Amino acid sequence: MQGCVVGTRLRYWLTLVSGMLECLCFAGVVFGYASLVFVLKDDGYFSDLCVSSPSDNNSTLPGTDCRGQDEQFSLVFTIASFLNNFLSLVNGYLFDRFGTVVTRLLGIALYTTGTLLVAFSSAALSVMLFPALSCITVGGILLLITNMQVGNLFAAHRSTIITLYNGAFDSSSAVFLIIKVLYEQGISLRSSFLVLSLCSIIHVVRTFLLMPKTHIPYPLPQHYTYGMDCGKANTYNVEQAERTRDAAMTTSQEFTGKENTTQEDGTQTEDTGKVMSFQSCVFSWFFLWHLLWLSIMQLRHYLFIGTLNPMLSRLANNNPNLVSQYTNAFAMTQLCGVLCAPWNGLILDRHKGKPRAAGESEQEVDLRSSCLSLFLTSLQCLLFSLCASIPVLPLQYITFVLQVLNRSFLYGGNAAFISIAFPARHFGKLYGLVMSLSAVFSLLQYPCFALVKGPLNGDPFYVDVFLTVLTLLVFIHPVYVFIHCKKQASSREKNSHTEEESKLAEAKM
């Protein structure tokens, strides 16, 4: 049995490390799109949309107007990023309903299809980029969703691991930089994407050996294991356990005549002792403000990534060597996402192991910790938007750093906040819903791009100013959570005083 326990702990660590590598090398590659566009332009994708024109500041080649080409590349990314989030609701339902194995196999199939489509595309078949990038994006987010539950294996560092995985997801955008560098060294785009396709074999093997069939429970039961059998270790049925726990709580409340307000895992409950319904979660202020918080910042990031190549071309006066230099710098900074993300997790987990105030639940402490995380993420986005609005090319180095820092905090903090503020059984659906609704909001990036390329004659200054002002709204979310935590603390203190007065009154009698 001791050997089995040691083997189980080793499996936990193998799952953690392999999951991080999976997210780092595959899950979010689409966000390195600026590097891929550089290669695609060189291969002549959508080049038929370039027309001859008098030399002007908007041309990507002397005497050539390629705004139509830029619009198509922007549209490819807009659709891919939209589906990345919009289908998250379906993805979350699939994960909650069918478990890890089914969800991962679907994600692997989509990812492999996408990489093969890119591998066998060409300038004559540029339209294949639309389904290809969309499949890669959706497949990647499915891999991320199934990996985030690994944080449940390490309760004391749960938020840190969730944010670490999201940081690895962001850093995987550097994969397209590697493809760009290899392309410049003579390795074709087809060869690079065929290698990515073959790597799907690794994902399949990991699915059956190092991932659970259904879900990883939280809190984690003793001797919990998954994958290959290990003696009589507990493989645990998450759904059955939750039903048993709910029944036990209801029985306990009927016996004691008291109504608890928190579950064993810290989630809020209704007066009946049951976990909050999915509908109650969706229509709560927490969810609505969180949706606004994510949607605005995500729009700012998507518009920046989708228009980075034409923006750099304009600021560099169409110097291809300078554009390549800054594109490489942007892609290199994306590698730092995996280093930045754990900082947010440490902020969220800093109270772990410390004594709590009398009557204070773990969820209350987690929410209090999330206030600082939400505020710092909002502040980073404001600074990033300000730098991106200033049309000075060297300043964009600072913009790149702020962008990757903010993205790391944004997506890791998004997943961590949902896991803190709402019941664990609704995580997949709520994560999917918030990503889906934010995707609808992110569609504004395309009309913004069309506005810049049309009436504004390629100058995005006024759009950038508008988005910077809009970013101020994201500060509502941390303020609301802070006020909520203050009210909870005040109410708990008031109840404590009332109980003490009651005890004193009984003692006098």
JSON list of N, CA, C and O in Angstrom, two decimals, residues 248-260:
[
{"chain": "A", "resi": 248, "resn": "ALA", "atom": "N", "xyz": [-26.03, 14.11, 2.79]},
{"chain": "A", "resi": 248, "resn": "ALA", "atom": "CA", "xyz": [-25.51, 14.10, 4.16]},
{"chain": "A", "resi": 248, "resn": "ALA", "atom": "C", "xyz": [-25.71, 15.45, 4.83]},
{"chain": "A", "resi": 248, "resn": "ALA", "atom": "O", "xyz": [-26.07, 15.55, 6.01]},
{"chain": "A", "resi": 249, "resn": "MET", "atom": "N", "xyz": [-25.50, 16.53, 4.07]},
{"chain": "A", "resi": 249, "resn": "MET", "atom": "CA", "xyz": [-25.67, 17.87, 4.64]},
{"chain": "A", "resi": 249, "resn": "MET", "atom": "C", "xyz": [-27.12, 18.14, 4.99]},
{"chain": "A", "resi": 249, "resn": "MET", "atom": "O", "xyz": [-27.44, 18.69, 6.03]},
{"chain": "A", "resi": 250, "resn": "THR", "atom": "N", "xyz": [-28.02, 17.71, 4.09]},
{"chain": "A", "resi": 250, "resn": "THR", "atom": "CA", "xyz": [-29.44, 17.93, 4.35]},
{"chain": "A", "resi": 250, "resn": "THR", "atom": "C", "xyz": [-29.89, 17.17, 5.60]},
{"chain": "A", "resi": 250, "resn": "THR", "atom": "O", "xyz": [-30.61, 17.69, 6.45]},
{"chain": "A", "resi": 251, "resn": "THR", "atom": "N", "xyz": [-29.43, 15.91, 5.72]},
{"chain": "A", "resi": 251, "resn": "THR", "atom": "CA", "xyz": [-29.76, 15.10, 6.90]},
{"chain": "A", "resi": 251, "resn": "THR", "atom": "C", "xyz": [-29.21, 15.73, 8.16]},
{"chain": "A", "resi": 251, "resn": "THR", "atom": "O", "xyz": [-29.89, 15.81, 9.19]},
{"chain": "A", "resi": 252, "resn": "SER", "atom": "N", "xyz": [-27.98, 16.24, 8.06]},
{"chain": "A", "resi": 252, "resn": "SER", "atom": "CA", "xyz": [-27.35, 16.87, 9.21]},
{"chain": "A", "resi": 252, "resn": "SER", "atom": "C", "xyz": [-28.11, 18.12, 9.65]},
{"chain": "A", "resi": 252, "resn": "SER", "atom": "O", "xyz": [-28.30, 18.37, 10.83]},
{"chain": "A", "resi": 253, "resn": "GLN", "atom": "N", "xyz": [-28.58, 18.90, 8.67]},
{"chain": "A", "resi": 253, "resn": "GLN", "atom": "CA", "xyz": [-29.31, 20.12, 9.00]},
{"chain": "A", "resi": 253, "resn": "GLN", "atom": "C", "xyz": [-30.67, 19.79, 9.63]},
{"chain": "A", "resi": 253, "resn": "GLN", "atom": "O", "xyz": [-31.13, 20.47, 10.54]},
{"chain": "A", "resi": 254, "resn": "GLU", "atom": "N", "xyz": [-31.32, 18.73, 9.14]},
{"chain": "A", "resi": 254, "resn": "GLU", "atom": "CA", "xyz": [-32.59, 18.34, 9.72]},
{"chain": "A", "resi": 254, "resn": "GLU", "atom": "C", "xyz": [-32.41, 17.87, 11.16]},
{"chain": "A", "resi": 254, "resn": "GLU", "atom": "O", "xyz": [-33.25, 18.10, 12.03]},
{"chain": "A", "resi": 255, "resn": "PHE", "atom": "N", "xyz": [-31.28, 17.23, 11.42]},
{"chain": "A", "resi": 255, "resn": "PHE", "atom": "CA", "xyz": [-31.00, 16.72, 12.77]},
{"chain": "A", "resi": 255, "resn": "PHE", "atom": "C", "xyz": [-30.68, 17.84, 13.74]},
{"chain": "A", "resi": 255, "resn": "PHE", "atom": "O", "xyz": [-31.15, 17.86, 14.87]},
{"chain": "A", "resi": 256, "resn": "THR", "atom": "N", "xyz": [-29.88, 18.84, 13.27]},
{"chain": "A", "resi": 256, "resn": "THR", "atom": "CA", "xyz": [-29.45, 19.92, 14.17]},
{"chain": "A", "resi": 256, "resn": "THR", "atom": "C", "xyz": [-30.43, 21.08, 14.18]},
{"chain": "A", "resi": 256, "resn": "THR", "atom": "O", "xyz": [-30.41, 21.90, 15.11]},
{"chain": "A", "resi": 257, "resn": "GLY", "atom": "N", "xyz": [-31.27, 21.17, 13.15]},
{"chain": "A", "resi": 257, "resn": "GLY", "atom": "CA", "xyz": [-32.22, 22.28, 13.08]},
{"chain": "A", "resi": 257, "resn": "GLY", "atom": "C", "xyz": [-31.56, 23.57, 12.67]},
{"chain": "A", "resi": 257, "resn": "GLY", "atom": "O", "xyz": [-32.12, 24.64, 12.83]},
{"chain": "A", "resi": 258, "resn": "LYS", "atom": "N", "xyz": [-30.34, 23.49, 12.13]},
{"chain": "A", "resi": 258, "resn": "LYS", "atom": "CA", "xyz": [-29.62, 24.68, 11.73]},
{"chain": "A", "resi": 258, "resn": "LYS", "atom": "C", "xyz": [-29.39, 24.64, 10.23]},
{"chain": "A", "resi": 258, "resn": "LYS", "atom": "O", "xyz": [-29.33, 23.58, 9.62]},
{"chain": "A", "resi": 259, "resn": "GLU", "atom": "N", "xyz": [-29.21, 25.85, 9.63]},
{"chain": "A", "resi": 259, "resn": "GLU", "atom": "CA", "xyz": [-28.99, 25.97, 8.20]},
{"chain": "A", "resi": 259, "resn": "GLU", "atom": "C", "xyz": [-27.60, 26.53, 7.97]},
{"chain": "A", "resi": 259, "resn": "GLU", "atom": "O", "xyz": [-27.32, 27.65, 8.35]},
{"chain": "A", "resi": 260, "resn": "ASN", "atom": "N", "xyz": [-26.75, 25.73, 7.33]},
{"chain": "A", "resi": 260, "resn": "ASN", "atom": "CA", "xyz": [-25.41, 26.20, 7.04]},
{"chain": "A", "resi": 260, "resn": "ASN", "atom": "C", "xyz": [-25.45, 27.10, 5.81]},
{"chain": "A", "resi": 260, "resn": "ASN", "atom": "O", "xyz": [-26.34, 27.00, 4.98]}
]
